[in-house]
Coordinates of C-alpha atoms in Angstrom, one line a residue:
Chain D
X1 CA 24.7 -0.6 18.5
X2 CA 21.6 -1.9 20.1
X3 CA 20.1 -4.9 18.4
X4 CA 16.3 -4.9 18.3
X5 CA 15.3 -7.9 20.3
X6 CA 12.7 -10.3 18.9
X7 CA 10.9 -13.2 20.4
X8 CA 12.0 -15.8 17.8
X9 CA 14.3 -18.7 18.4
X10 CA 16.9 -20.6 16.3
X11 CA 17.4 -19.7 12.7
X12 CA 14.4 -17.4 12.6
X13 CA 16.0 -15.4 15.4
X14 CA 19.4 -15.4 13.7
X15 CA 18.0 -14.1 10.4
X16 CA 15.6 -11.6 11.9
X17 CA 18.5 -10.0 13.9
X18 CA 20.3 -9.4 10.6
X19 CA 17.4 -8.7 8.3
X20 CA 14.1 -8.1 10.0
X21 CA 11.9 -10.0 7.5
X22 CA 9.8 -11.9 10.0
X23 CA 9.2 -8.9 12.3
X24 CA 8.5 -6.7 9.3
X25 CA 5.8 -9.1 8.1
X26 CA 4.4 -9.4 11.6
X27 CA 4.3 -5.6 12.2
X28 CA 2.9 -4.7 8.8
X29 CA 0.8 -7.6 7.7
X30 CA -0.2 -10.3 10.2
X31 CA -0.4 -8.4 13.5
X32 CA -0.9 -5.0 11.9
X33 CA -3.8 -3.4 13.9
X34 CA -6.6 -2.4 11.6
X35 CA -9.9 -0.6 12.5
X36 CA -12.5 -3.3 13.1
X37 CA -15.3 -1.5 11.2
X38 CA -13.8 -1.3 7.7
X39 CA -16.4 -1.9 4.9
X40 CA -15.9 -3.5 1.5
X41 CA -14.9 0.0 0.2
X42 CA -11.6 -0.7 1.9
X43 CA -10.9 -3.6 -0.4
X44 CA -9.9 -1.4 -3.3
X45 CA -6.5 -0.5 -2.1
X46 CA -5.3 -4.1 -2.1
X47 CA -7.2 -4.8 -5.3
X48 CA -5.3 -1.9 -7.0
X49 CA -2.0 -3.5 -5.8
X50 CA -2.9 -6.9 -7.1
X51 CA -4.0 -5.4 -10.4
X52 CA -0.6 -3.6 -10.7
X53 CA 1.2 -7.0 -10.2
X54 CA -1.1 -8.6 -12.9
X55 CA -0.3 -5.7 -15.3
X56 CA 3.5 -6.0 -14.7
X57 CA 3.6 -9.8 -15.1
X58 CA 1.4 -9.8 -18.3
X59 CA 3.3 -6.8 -19.6
X60 CA 6.7 -8.3 -19.2
X61 CA 5.6 -11.4 -21.1
X62 CA 4.0 -9.3 -23.8
X63 CA 7.2 -7.3 -24.2
X64 CA 9.0 -10.5 -25.1
X65 CA 6.8 -10.9 -28.2
X66 CA 6.1 -7.3 -29.1
X67 CA 8.2 -5.2 -31.6
X68 CA 8.4 -1.5 -31.0
X69 CA 8.9 -0.3 -34.6
X70 CA 6.3 1.6 -36.6
X71 CA 6.6 -0.9 -39.5
X72 CA 6.3 -4.0 -37.4
X73 CA 4.3 -3.1 -34.2
X74 CA 0.8 -3.7 -35.6
X75 CA 1.7 -7.0 -37.1
X76 CA 3.6 -8.1 -34.0
X77 CA 0.4 -7.5 -31.9
X78 CA -1.6 -9.6 -34.4
X79 CA 1.0 -12.3 -34.2
X80 CA 0.6 -12.3 -30.4
X81 CA -3.2 -12.7 -30.9
X82 CA -2.9 -15.5 -33.5
X83 CA 0.4 -17.4 -33.2
X84 CA 1.9 -17.0 -29.7
X85 CA 0.7 -19.7 -27.3
X86 CA -2.1 -18.1 -25.2
X87 CA -1.0 -14.8 -26.6
X88 CA -4.6 -13.7 -27.0
X89 CA -5.0 -14.4 -23.3
X90 CA -2.0 -12.3 -22.3
X91 CA -3.1 -9.4 -24.4
X92 CA -6.7 -9.5 -23.3
X93 CA -5.6 -9.8 -19.6
X94 CA -3.3 -6.8 -20.1
X95 CA -5.9 -4.7 -22.1
X96 CA -8.8 -5.3 -19.7
X97 CA -6.5 -5.2 -16.7
X98 CA -5.9 -1.5 -17.6
X99 CA -9.6 -0.9 -17.6
X100 CA -10.0 -2.7 -14.3
X101 CA -7.1 -0.8 -12.8
X102 CA -8.8 2.5 -13.5
X103 CA -12.2 1.2 -12.2
X104 CA -10.6 0.0 -9.0
X105 CA -8.5 3.2 -8.5
X106 CA -11.4 5.5 -9.2
X107 CA -13.6 3.7 -6.6
X108 CA -10.6 3.9 -4.2
X109 CA -10.4 7.7 -4.8
X110 CA -14.2 8.3 -4.4
X111 CA -14.0 6.3 -1.2
X112 CA -11.3 8.6 0.0
X113 CA -13.4 11.6 -1.0
X114 CA -16.5 10.3 0.8
X115 CA -14.8 9.3 4.1
X116 CA -12.3 12.2 4.2
X117 CA -9.3 9.9 4.0
X118 CA -7.2 12.8 2.8
X119 CA -7.5 14.8 6.0
X120 CA -4.9 15.3 8.7
X121 CA -2.7 13.3 9.4
X122 CA -3.0 11.6 5.9
X123 CA -2.3 14.5 3.6
X124 CA 0.9 13.1 2.2
X125 CA -0.6 9.7 1.8
X126 CA -3.3 11.3 -0.3
X127 CA -0.8 13.3 -2.4
X128 CA 1.2 10.2 -3.1
X129 CA -2.0 8.6 -4.3
X130 CA -2.6 11.4 -6.7
X131 CA 0.9 11.0 -8.0
X132 CA 0.2 7.3 -8.6
X133 CA -2.9 8.4 -10.6
X134 CA -0.9 10.8 -12.7
X135 CA 1.7 8.1 -13.4
X136 CA -1.0 5.6 -14.3
X137 CA -2.6 8.1 -16.7
X138 CA 0.8 8.6 -18.5
X139 CA 1.5 4.8 -18.5
X140 CA -2.0 4.0 -19.9
X141 CA -1.8 6.6 -22.6
X142 CA 1.6 5.4 -23.8
X143 CA 0.5 1.8 -23.6
X144 CA -2.5 2.5 -25.8
X145 CA -0.1 3.9 -28.5
X146 CA 1.9 0.6 -28.7
X147 CA -0.5 -1.5 -30.9
X148 CA 0.0 1.3 -33.6
X149 CA -3.6 1.2 -34.8
X150 CA -5.6 4.2 -35.9
X151 CA -6.7 5.2 -32.4
X152 CA -3.2 4.7 -31.1
X153 CA -1.7 7.0 -33.7
X154 CA -4.4 9.7 -33.6
X155 CA -4.7 9.6 -29.8
X156 CA -1.0 10.1 -29.6
X157 CA -1.2 13.0 -32.1
X158 CA -4.0 14.8 -30.3
X159 CA -2.6 14.4 -26.8
X160 CA 1.0 15.3 -27.6
X161 CA -0.4 18.3 -29.5
X162 CA -2.0 19.6 -26.3
X163 CA 1.5 20.8 -25.4
X164 CA 1.6 23.0 -28.5
X165 CA -0.9 25.2 -26.7
X166 CA 1.8 26.7 -24.5
X167 CA 3.1 30.0 -26.0
X168 CA 6.6 30.3 -27.5
X169 CA 8.0 26.9 -26.3
X170 CA 5.0 24.8 -27.2
X171 CA 6.1 23.8 -30.7
X172 CA 9.6 22.8 -29.5
X173 CA 8.1 20.7 -26.7
X174 CA 6.0 18.8 -29.2
X175 CA 8.9 18.2 -31.6
X176 CA 11.0 17.0 -28.6
X177 CA 8.2 14.6 -27.5
X178 CA 7.9 13.2 -31.0
X179 CA 11.6 13.1 -31.7
X180 CA 10.6 14.3 -35.2
X181 CA 8.0 16.3 -37.0
X182 CA 5.1 14.0 -36.5
X183 CA 4.2 11.0 -34.4
X184 CA 6.5 8.3 -36.0
X185 CA 8.9 5.6 -35.2
X186 CA 11.0 7.6 -32.7
X187 CA 7.8 8.4 -30.8
X188 CA 6.8 4.8 -30.7
X189 CA 10.1 3.4 -29.4
X190 CA 10.4 6.0 -26.6
X191 CA 6.7 5.4 -25.6
X192 CA 7.5 1.7 -25.4
X193 CA 10.5 2.3 -23.2
X194 CA 8.6 4.7 -20.9
X195 CA 5.6 2.4 -20.8
X196 CA 7.9 -0.3 -19.5
X197 CA 9.7 2.0 -17.1
X198 CA 6.8 3.9 -15.5
X199 CA 5.1 0.9 -13.8
X200 CA 8.2 0.3 -11.7
X201 CA 8.1 4.0 -10.8
X202 CA 4.5 3.3 -9.8
X203 CA 5.7 0.4 -7.6
X204 CA 8.1 2.8 -5.9
X205 CA 5.4 5.4 -5.1
X206 CA 3.1 2.6 -4.0
X207 CA 5.7 1.5 -1.4
X208 CA 5.8 5.2 -0.2
X209 CA 2.0 5.2 -0.2
X210 CA 2.0 2.1 2.1
X211 CA 4.7 3.5 4.4
X212 CA 2.7 6.7 4.8
X213 CA -0.5 4.6 5.4
X214 CA 1.1 2.6 8.1
X215 CA 2.2 5.7 10.0
X216 CA -1.4 6.3 11.2
X217 CA -3.2 3.3 9.9
X218 CA -6.3 3.1 7.8
X219 CA -9.1 5.6 8.0
X220 CA -12.5 4.0 8.6
X221 CA -16.2 4.5 7.7
X222 CA -16.8 6.6 10.9
X223 CA -13.7 8.7 10.2
X224 CA -12.8 8.8 13.9
X225 CA -9.3 7.9 15.3
X226 CA -8.5 4.6 16.7
X227 CA -8.5 5.2 20.5
X228 CA -7.7 1.8 22.1
X229 CA -6.9 -1.8 21.2
X230 CA -10.6 -2.5 21.5
X231 CA -11.1 -0.5 18.2
X232 CA -8.8 -2.7 16.2
X233 CA -8.3 -6.3 15.0
X234 CA -5.2 -7.9 13.5
X235 CA -5.0 -7.6 9.7
X236 CA -4.5 -11.4 9.5
X237 CA -6.7 -13.4 9.4
X238 CA -9.6 -10.9 9.5
X239 CA -8.7 -8.6 6.6
X240 CA -6.7 -11.1 4.6
X241 CA -9.9 -13.1 4.4
X242 CA -12.0 -10.1 3.5
X243 CA -9.5 -9.1 0.8
X244 CA -9.4 -12.6 -0.6
X245 CA -13.2 -12.6 -0.9
X246 CA -13.2 -9.2 -2.6
X247 CA -10.5 -10.5 -4.9
X248 CA -12.7 -13.4 -5.9
X249 CA -15.6 -11.1 -6.8
X250 CA -13.2 -8.8 -8.7
X251 CA -11.8 -11.7 -10.7
X252 CA -15.2 -12.9 -11.7
X253 CA -15.9 -9.4 -13.2
X254 CA -12.4 -9.0 -14.7
X255 CA -12.2 -12.5 -16.2
X256 CA -15.8 -12.2 -17.4
X257 CA -14.7 -9.3 -19.5
X258 CA -11.5 -11.1 -20.7
X259 CA -13.3 -14.2 -21.8
X260 CA -16.7 -13.0 -22.9
X261 CA -16.4 -9.4 -24.0
X262 CA -12.7 -8.7 -24.4
X263 CA -13.2 -5.7 -26.7
X264 CA -16.2 -4.3 -25.0
X265 CA -14.3 -1.3 -23.5
X266 CA -12.0 -0.9 -26.5
X267 CA -12.5 0.9 -29.8
X268 CA -12.8 -1.1 -33.1
X269 CA -10.8 1.6 -35.0
X270 CA -7.7 0.5 -33.3
X271 CA -7.8 -2.7 -35.3
X272 CA -7.0 -0.6 -38.4
X273 CA -3.3 0.0 -38.9
X274 CA -2.1 3.5 -38.2
X275 CA -2.4 5.8 -41.2
X276 CA -0.9 9.3 -40.9
X277 CA -3.0 10.5 -43.8
X278 CA -6.5 9.6 -42.6
X279 CA -7.9 10.8 -39.3
X280 CA -10.8 8.6 -38.0
X281 CA -14.2 10.3 -38.0
X282 CA -14.5 10.3 -34.2
X283 CA -11.5 10.3 -32.1
X284 CA -12.5 9.3 -28.6
X285 CA -10.0 8.6 -25.8
X286 CA -10.4 5.5 -23.6
X287 CA -13.3 5.8 -21.1
X288 CA -11.1 6.6 -18.1
X289 CA -9.9 9.9 -19.8
X290 CA -13.4 11.0 -21.0
X291 CA -14.2 13.3 -18.0
X292 CA -10.9 15.2 -18.5
X293 CA -11.4 15.2 -22.3
X294 CA -14.8 16.8 -21.7
X295 CA -13.2 19.5 -19.6
X296 CA -10.7 20.2 -22.4
X297 CA -13.4 20.6 -25.0
X298 CA -15.7 22.7 -22.8
X299 CA -13.4 25.7 -23.3
X300 CA -13.4 27.4 -26.6
X301 CA -9.8 28.7 -26.1
X302 CA -7.0 26.1 -26.8
X303 CA -4.6 27.1 -24.1
X304 CA -7.3 27.6 -21.4
X305 CA -8.8 24.2 -22.2
X306 CA -5.4 22.5 -21.8
X307 CA -4.7 24.4 -18.5
X308 CA -8.1 23.6 -17.1
X309 CA -7.8 19.9 -18.0
X310 CA -4.4 19.7 -16.1
X311 CA -5.9 21.7 -13.2
X312 CA -8.7 19.1 -12.9
X313 CA -6.1 16.6 -11.7
X314 CA -3.8 19.2 -10.0
X315 CA -6.7 20.4 -7.8
X316 CA -6.6 17.0 -6.1
X317 CA -3.2 17.7 -4.7
X318 CA -4.4 20.7 -2.6
X319 CA -7.6 18.9 -1.6
X320 CA -6.5 18.5 2.1
X321 CA -6.2 22.3 2.4
X322 CA -9.5 23.0 0.6
X323 CA -11.6 20.8 2.9
X324 CA -10.5 21.6 6.4
X325 CA -13.6 20.5 8.2
X326 CA -12.7 18.6 11.4
X327 CA -15.1 15.7 10.7
X328 CA -13.8 13.2 8.2
X329 CA -16.6 10.9 7.3
X330 CA -19.6 12.1 5.2
X331 CA -21.8 10.1 7.4
X332 CA -21.6 12.9 9.9
X333 CA -21.7 15.8 7.4
X334 CA -25.2 16.0 5.9
X335 CA -24.5 18.8 3.5
X336 CA -21.1 17.7 2.2
X337 CA -22.7 14.3 1.6
X338 CA -25.2 15.7 -0.8
X339 CA -22.6 17.8 -2.7
X340 CA -20.4 14.7 -2.8
X341 CA -23.1 12.6 -4.5
X342 CA -23.8 15.4 -6.9
X343 CA -20.1 15.5 -7.7
X344 CA -20.1 11.8 -8.2
X345 CA -23.0 12.0 -10.7
X346 CA -21.3 15.0 -12.3
X347 CA -18.2 12.9 -13.1
X348 CA -20.4 10.5 -15.1
X349 CA -22.0 13.4 -16.9
X350 CA -18.6 14.7 -17.9
X351 CA -17.6 11.2 -19.0
X352 CA -20.8 11.0 -21.1
X353 CA -20.4 14.3 -22.9
X354 CA -16.7 13.6 -23.4
X355 CA -17.8 10.7 -25.7
X356 CA -20.3 12.8 -27.6
X357 CA -19.4 15.1 -30.5
X358 CA -18.4 18.6 -29.3
X359 CA -21.4 20.5 -30.7
X360 CA -24.9 21.8 -29.8
X361 CA -26.4 20.8 -26.4
X362 CA -23.3 18.7 -25.4
X363 CA -21.1 21.8 -25.3
X364 CA -23.6 23.5 -22.9
X365 CA -23.8 20.4 -20.7
X366 CA -20.0 20.0 -20.6
X367 CA -19.6 23.7 -19.6
X368 CA -22.1 23.3 -16.7
X369 CA -20.5 20.0 -15.6
X370 CA -17.0 21.5 -15.8
X371 CA -18.1 24.5 -13.7
X372 CA -19.5 22.2 -11.0
X373 CA -16.4 20.1 -11.0
X374 CA -14.3 23.1 -10.0
X375 CA -16.9 24.8 -7.9
X376 CA -17.2 21.7 -5.8
X377 CA -13.5 21.8 -4.9
X378 CA -12.8 25.5 -4.9
X379 CA -16.0 27.0 -3.5
X380 CA -18.2 24.4 -1.8
X381 CA -15.4 22.6 0.1
X382 CA -13.9 25.7 1.7
X383 CA -17.4 27.2 2.5
X384 CA -18.7 23.9 4.1
X385 CA -15.4 23.7 6.1
X386 CA -16.4 27.0 7.6
X387 CA -20.2 26.8 8.0
X388 CA -21.3 23.1 8.1
X389 CA -22.2 21.8 11.5
X390 CA -21.3 18.2 11.7
X391 CA -23.3 15.6 13.6
X392 CA -22.2 14.3 16.9
X393 CA -19.5 11.7 16.5
X394 CA -19.6 8.3 18.3
X395 CA -17.2 8.1 21.2
X396 CA -15.2 5.3 19.7
X397 CA -15.2 2.7 16.9
X398 CA -15.9 -0.1 19.5
X399 CA -18.9 1.7 21.0
X400 CA -20.5 2.2 17.6
X401 CA -19.9 -1.4 16.6
X402 CA -21.7 -2.4 19.8
X403 CA -24.6 0.1 19.4
X404 CA -25.0 -1.4 15.9
X405 CA -26.0 -4.7 17.6
X406 CA -28.3 -3.3 20.2
X407 CA -30.1 -0.5 18.4
X408 CA -32.2 -0.6 15.3
X409 CA -31.4 2.9 14.1
X410 CA -27.8 3.7 15.0
X411 CA -27.7 6.8 12.9
X412 CA -30.1 8.6 15.1
X413 CA -28.4 7.6 18.2
X414 CA -25.4 9.5 17.0
X415 CA -27.4 12.6 16.1
X416 CA -28.5 13.3 19.7
Chain L
X1 CA 56.2 20.9 27.8
X2 CA 57.1 21.0 24.1
X3 CA 54.3 18.6 23.4
X4 CA 51.7 20.9 25.1
X5 CA 52.6 23.8 23.0
X6 CA 52.1 21.9 19.8
X7 CA 48.7 20.8 21.0
X8 CA 47.8 24.4 21.7
X9 CA 48.9 25.5 18.3
X10 CA 46.9 22.8 16.7
X11 CA 43.8 23.8 18.6
X12 CA 44.3 27.4 17.7
X13 CA 44.6 26.8 14.0
X14 CA 41.4 24.7 13.8
X15 CA 39.1 26.5 16.2
X16 CA 39.9 30.1 16.1
X17 CA 41.3 30.8 12.7
X18 CA 38.6 29.6 10.3
X19 CA 38.6 31.7 7.2
X20 CA 34.9 31.9 6.6
X21 CA 35.2 34.0 3.5
X22 CA 37.5 31.5 1.9
X23 CA 35.1 28.7 2.8
X24 CA 32.1 30.5 1.3
X25 CA 34.2 31.1 -1.8
X26 CA 35.1 27.5 -2.1
X27 CA 31.5 26.4 -1.4
X28 CA 30.0 28.7 -4.0
X29 CA 32.5 28.0 -6.8
X30 CA 32.4 24.3 -6.3
X31 CA 28.6 24.3 -6.1
X32 CA 28.3 26.6 -9.1
X33 CA 30.5 24.4 -11.2
X34 CA 28.7 21.3 -10.1
X35 CA 25.4 22.8 -11.1
X36 CA 26.7 24.1 -14.5
X37 CA 28.3 20.7 -15.2
X38 CA 25.1 18.9 -14.2
X39 CA 23.0 21.1 -16.4
X40 CA 25.3 20.6 -19.4
X41 CA 25.3 16.8 -18.9
X42 CA 21.6 16.7 -18.5
X43 CA 21.1 18.8 -21.7
X44 CA 23.4 16.5 -23.7
X45 CA 21.3 13.5 -22.6
X46 CA 17.9 15.2 -23.0
X47 CA 18.9 16.4 -26.5
X48 CA 19.3 12.8 -27.7
X49 CA 15.5 12.8 -27.7
X50 CA 15.2 15.7 -30.2
X51 CA 14.9 14.9 -34.0
X52 CA 18.0 12.9 -35.2
X53 CA 20.0 13.8 -38.3
X54 CA 18.4 11.2 -40.5
X55 CA 15.0 12.6 -39.5
X56 CA 16.1 16.1 -40.3
X57 CA 17.6 14.9 -43.6
X58 CA 14.2 13.9 -44.9
X59 CA 13.2 17.5 -45.0
X60 CA 12.6 18.2 -48.6
X61 CA 10.3 16.7 -51.2
X62 CA 9.9 17.5 -54.9
X63 CA 6.4 17.3 -56.5
X64 CA 5.5 17.3 -60.1
X65 CA 2.3 19.4 -60.6
X66 CA 1.4 18.4 -64.2
X67 CA -1.1 15.6 -63.3
X68 CA -3.2 17.9 -61.1
X69 CA -6.0 19.5 -63.1
X70 CA -7.8 22.7 -62.1
X71 CA -10.1 21.9 -59.2
X72 CA -8.1 18.9 -58.1
X73 CA -6.0 18.3 -55.0
X74 CA -3.0 16.2 -54.2
X75 CA -1.7 15.1 -50.8
X76 CA 2.0 14.4 -50.4
X77 CA 4.0 13.5 -47.4
X78 CA 6.7 15.8 -46.0
X79 CA 8.4 15.2 -42.7
X80 CA 5.8 12.6 -41.9
X81 CA 3.0 15.1 -42.3
X82 CA 0.5 15.4 -45.1
X83 CA 0.9 18.5 -47.4
X84 CA -2.2 19.6 -49.3
X85 CA -1.6 20.9 -52.8
X86 CA -4.7 22.5 -54.3
X87 CA -5.0 23.6 -57.9
X88 CA -7.5 26.3 -57.3
X89 CA -10.2 27.4 -59.7
X90 CA -10.8 31.1 -60.6
X91 CA -13.9 31.1 -58.3
X92 CA -12.0 29.7 -55.4
X93 CA -9.2 32.3 -55.8
X94 CA -11.8 35.0 -56.0
X95 CA -13.5 33.7 -52.9
X96 CA -10.3 33.7 -51.0
X97 CA -9.4 37.2 -52.1
X98 CA -12.7 38.9 -51.5
X99 CA -12.9 38.1 -47.8
X100 CA -12.9 41.1 -45.5
X101 CA -9.5 40.7 -43.8
X102 CA -10.8 42.2 -40.5
X103 CA -13.4 39.4 -40.1
X104 CA -10.7 36.7 -39.9
X105 CA -9.6 35.1 -36.7
X106 CA -6.0 34.8 -37.9
X107 CA -5.5 37.8 -40.2
X108 CA -3.6 36.9 -43.3
X109 CA -4.0 37.9 -47.0
X110 CA -4.4 35.2 -49.6
X111 CA -1.7 37.0 -51.6
X112 CA 0.9 36.4 -48.9
X113 CA -0.1 32.7 -48.6
X114 CA 0.6 31.7 -52.2
X115 CA 3.5 32.0 -54.7
X116 CA 1.2 31.4 -57.7
X117 CA -2.5 32.1 -57.1
X118 CA -3.5 28.9 -58.9
X119 CA -1.5 26.7 -56.4
X120 CA -2.2 26.6 -52.7
X121 CA 0.3 24.6 -50.7
X122 CA -0.5 24.1 -47.0
X123 CA 0.2 21.5 -44.3
X124 CA -2.7 19.2 -43.9
X125 CA -2.6 19.4 -40.1
X126 CA -5.3 21.1 -38.2
X127 CA -3.8 23.8 -36.0
X128 CA -6.1 22.7 -33.1
X129 CA -4.8 19.3 -32.1
X130 CA -3.2 17.9 -35.3
X131 CA -5.9 15.9 -37.1
X132 CA -5.9 15.8 -40.9
X133 CA -8.9 17.8 -42.2
X134 CA -11.2 16.4 -44.8
X135 CA -11.7 18.1 -48.2
X136 CA -9.0 16.6 -50.4
X137 CA -11.1 13.9 -52.0
X138 CA -14.2 14.3 -54.1
X139 CA -17.2 13.8 -51.9
X140 CA -15.4 14.9 -48.7
X141 CA -17.0 17.4 -46.5
X142 CA -15.3 20.7 -47.3
X143 CA -16.9 22.8 -44.5
X144 CA -18.9 25.9 -44.7
X145 CA -16.2 27.9 -46.6
X146 CA -15.4 25.5 -49.4
X147 CA -11.9 24.5 -48.2
X148 CA -11.4 21.9 -45.5
X149 CA -13.3 20.6 -42.5
X150 CA -11.6 19.0 -39.5
X151 CA -13.8 16.1 -38.3
X152 CA -12.2 15.9 -34.8
X153 CA -13.4 19.1 -33.2
X154 CA -15.2 20.9 -36.1
X155 CA -12.8 23.5 -37.5
X156 CA -13.7 25.0 -40.9
X157 CA -11.0 26.3 -43.3
X158 CA -11.6 28.4 -46.5
X159 CA -10.1 28.1 -50.0
X160 CA -6.9 29.8 -48.7
X161 CA -6.6 27.3 -45.8
X162 CA -7.5 30.0 -43.3
X163 CA -9.5 29.2 -40.1
X164 CA -13.0 30.6 -40.4
X165 CA -15.0 28.7 -37.7
X166 CA -14.3 26.3 -34.9
X167 CA -11.7 25.9 -32.1
X168 CA -8.4 26.0 -34.2
X169 CA -6.5 29.1 -33.4
X170 CA -4.4 29.5 -36.6
X171 CA -4.6 29.2 -40.4
X172 CA -3.2 26.0 -41.9
X173 CA 0.5 26.5 -42.0
X174 CA 2.2 27.2 -45.3
X175 CA 5.4 25.1 -45.5
X176 CA 8.6 26.6 -47.0
X177 CA 8.5 25.7 -50.7
X178 CA 9.7 27.1 -54.1
X179 CA 8.9 26.6 -57.7
X180 CA 11.9 24.8 -59.2
X181 CA 10.3 25.1 -62.6
X182 CA 6.9 26.0 -63.9
X183 CA 5.5 22.6 -63.1
X184 CA 7.7 21.3 -60.2
X185 CA 7.8 22.5 -56.6
X186 CA 10.3 21.6 -53.9
X187 CA 8.8 21.5 -50.4
X188 CA 11.2 22.1 -47.5

C-alpha cells in the first residue's frame, strides 16, 4: 500500500504516516482555501458549532444534578438553582444557550436562502442542515419538558397529541410515546434519555455537514464558483480571526441575556410545578416554534393542520429542486430578492400570530401568512427559476474584490 | 498428468457448474429469515416503551357519588387523566336531549352517553390537543353551551360533553364505567 507522503520530519512525520492528524488539520482548518469575500453572515456556521459544544458541556454537568422522575424533577431543578455551586449559572447558560442556538441557526438558514447556498453542488449539504434543524427541534422540545413545570407538562401534552390526528393508528402512537395513558413519569424518563442522546446524533450529522461542505468549499456573497487561487485565502489566520471576533460579539449578547435577563425568553408559568388537572390559560410554545405553531392553528381541520405544520419543515428538504435558477446569490436576482425579504418578514408575522390567541383577526392573518409561506416555496421559486433574468455575474471573486476598491458603485458595474 | 486432470476437474466444478437456482433459494431464504428475525427483535425492543403492567394495573377507580349535589361536579383521576363527573340538573338534561342531532359535529344522542341521566361521566381531556377544559368549578367559563370550554384553542362543549363549536373533532370521550351500587361507580 502506498503511504501518503507528507512534508513533516521526526515524530510529527512518524505520527502523521500512521494517523493523519497534522495533515488533516492543515487540509481542513489552517490551509483550507476559503473564498476571500465572505461577509459576517458566514460566521454563523462556526457559531452554531460552538453553541452546540456549550450546550453539551453545560448539559452533561446539569444531568449530574438533575433527577428524571415526575415526583422529583421540579425540585431537583430548584435545587440546582439554589444549592448547587454555580448551578444557577449552568442552568441559565443551558436555557439561554438553547435560545441562542435557534437564533444562530435561523440566521444561518436565512443566509443560505438569500445566497442560494443550497444549489448544486451543495444539495446534500443543505439537506443535512435541515436534518440538524429537525433534530434540534426534537431535542429542544424534550429538553423543555424536563423541568416538569406547567408549560413543560402541557407543552408535552399538546405536542404529543398532534400525533393523535393520524387516522386509525394515531391513538396507539400517542400511548406508545407516553408509555401510559397520559404524560407521566414514563414519558419524562424517556424524554430525558432522548434529550441526552440526540445532541450526540446532532454532532454526527454536523460532522457529515462539514464533510459535505469541504467537498466544494463555502459558497460566498457573490454566489460564483472559486476559479483560481487568487479567489481564496487560507482559513487560518484570516477566518479564524474573523470567527473569533464574531464569537466575542455573540458572547456579549448571549451572556448579556444570561446575567441580566435570564428569563426574558422563557415563560413564567414554567415555575409552577406540573399539574395534570389544570391547564394554563395560554399555552404558548417557545418562540422558535411559534411560526410552525401558527401554521398548525391556521387550519380548522386537525389532521390537515398537523400535516401542514410538518410540511413547513419538510418543504426545505426539496428546496434545491424547487429553485433551479442558475444564479445563486440574490444580489444578482432582483425579483427573487424582493420575494425573499417578503418571506423573511412573513416568518416574523407567523411568529407573532403564533403567540396570539387563535381568534378573530389573528386567524385571518395566520391564514394569509401560511399561504405565502407555501406559495413562496411551491409557486414563486419554480416560476422565478423559469422566468427571472439574472444580472450579469462578475467574472471572478478576485475581480469583484478589486473593482470594489476602484469603483464607487460596484453593483452597477456588474449590471452592464 | 494425474495432477492436471484434478486441476481441470476443480475448475469445472467452480466455474461451469454453478447452480444459480440453488443460490437464489439460499439467498432468499436466508435473507427472509434475517428480516423476519430482525423485525421480531426490533418489535420486542420497541414494545418495552408501551405502557408497562403496573401502569395498566392502575386502570380502575371507584367513586362515591353521595357528596355531589345536583348541579355540582367532581373531578377524579383515572389513568393519569381527569374524569369529569357531573350531577346534572333537570334543565341541563333537557338541554342536552332537545338538541337537533343533525346539527352536531359528532352525532351522538345524550341517551347513549349516560347510564343514568342525572350523572354524566366523561374524560376531562379536550379531543383537540389534550388540554383540560374549564367548567368544573363555580365561576369557570362554561362556554356558549353551558358545559365546558377549552381555553387552549377555544372548543365549546355542551351539557352532554358534546363538541358544539371550535377546533375539536370529537365529543368528550365517555370512559368505560358501571354503577356498582346506586351511589358508587367504578371507572375502568
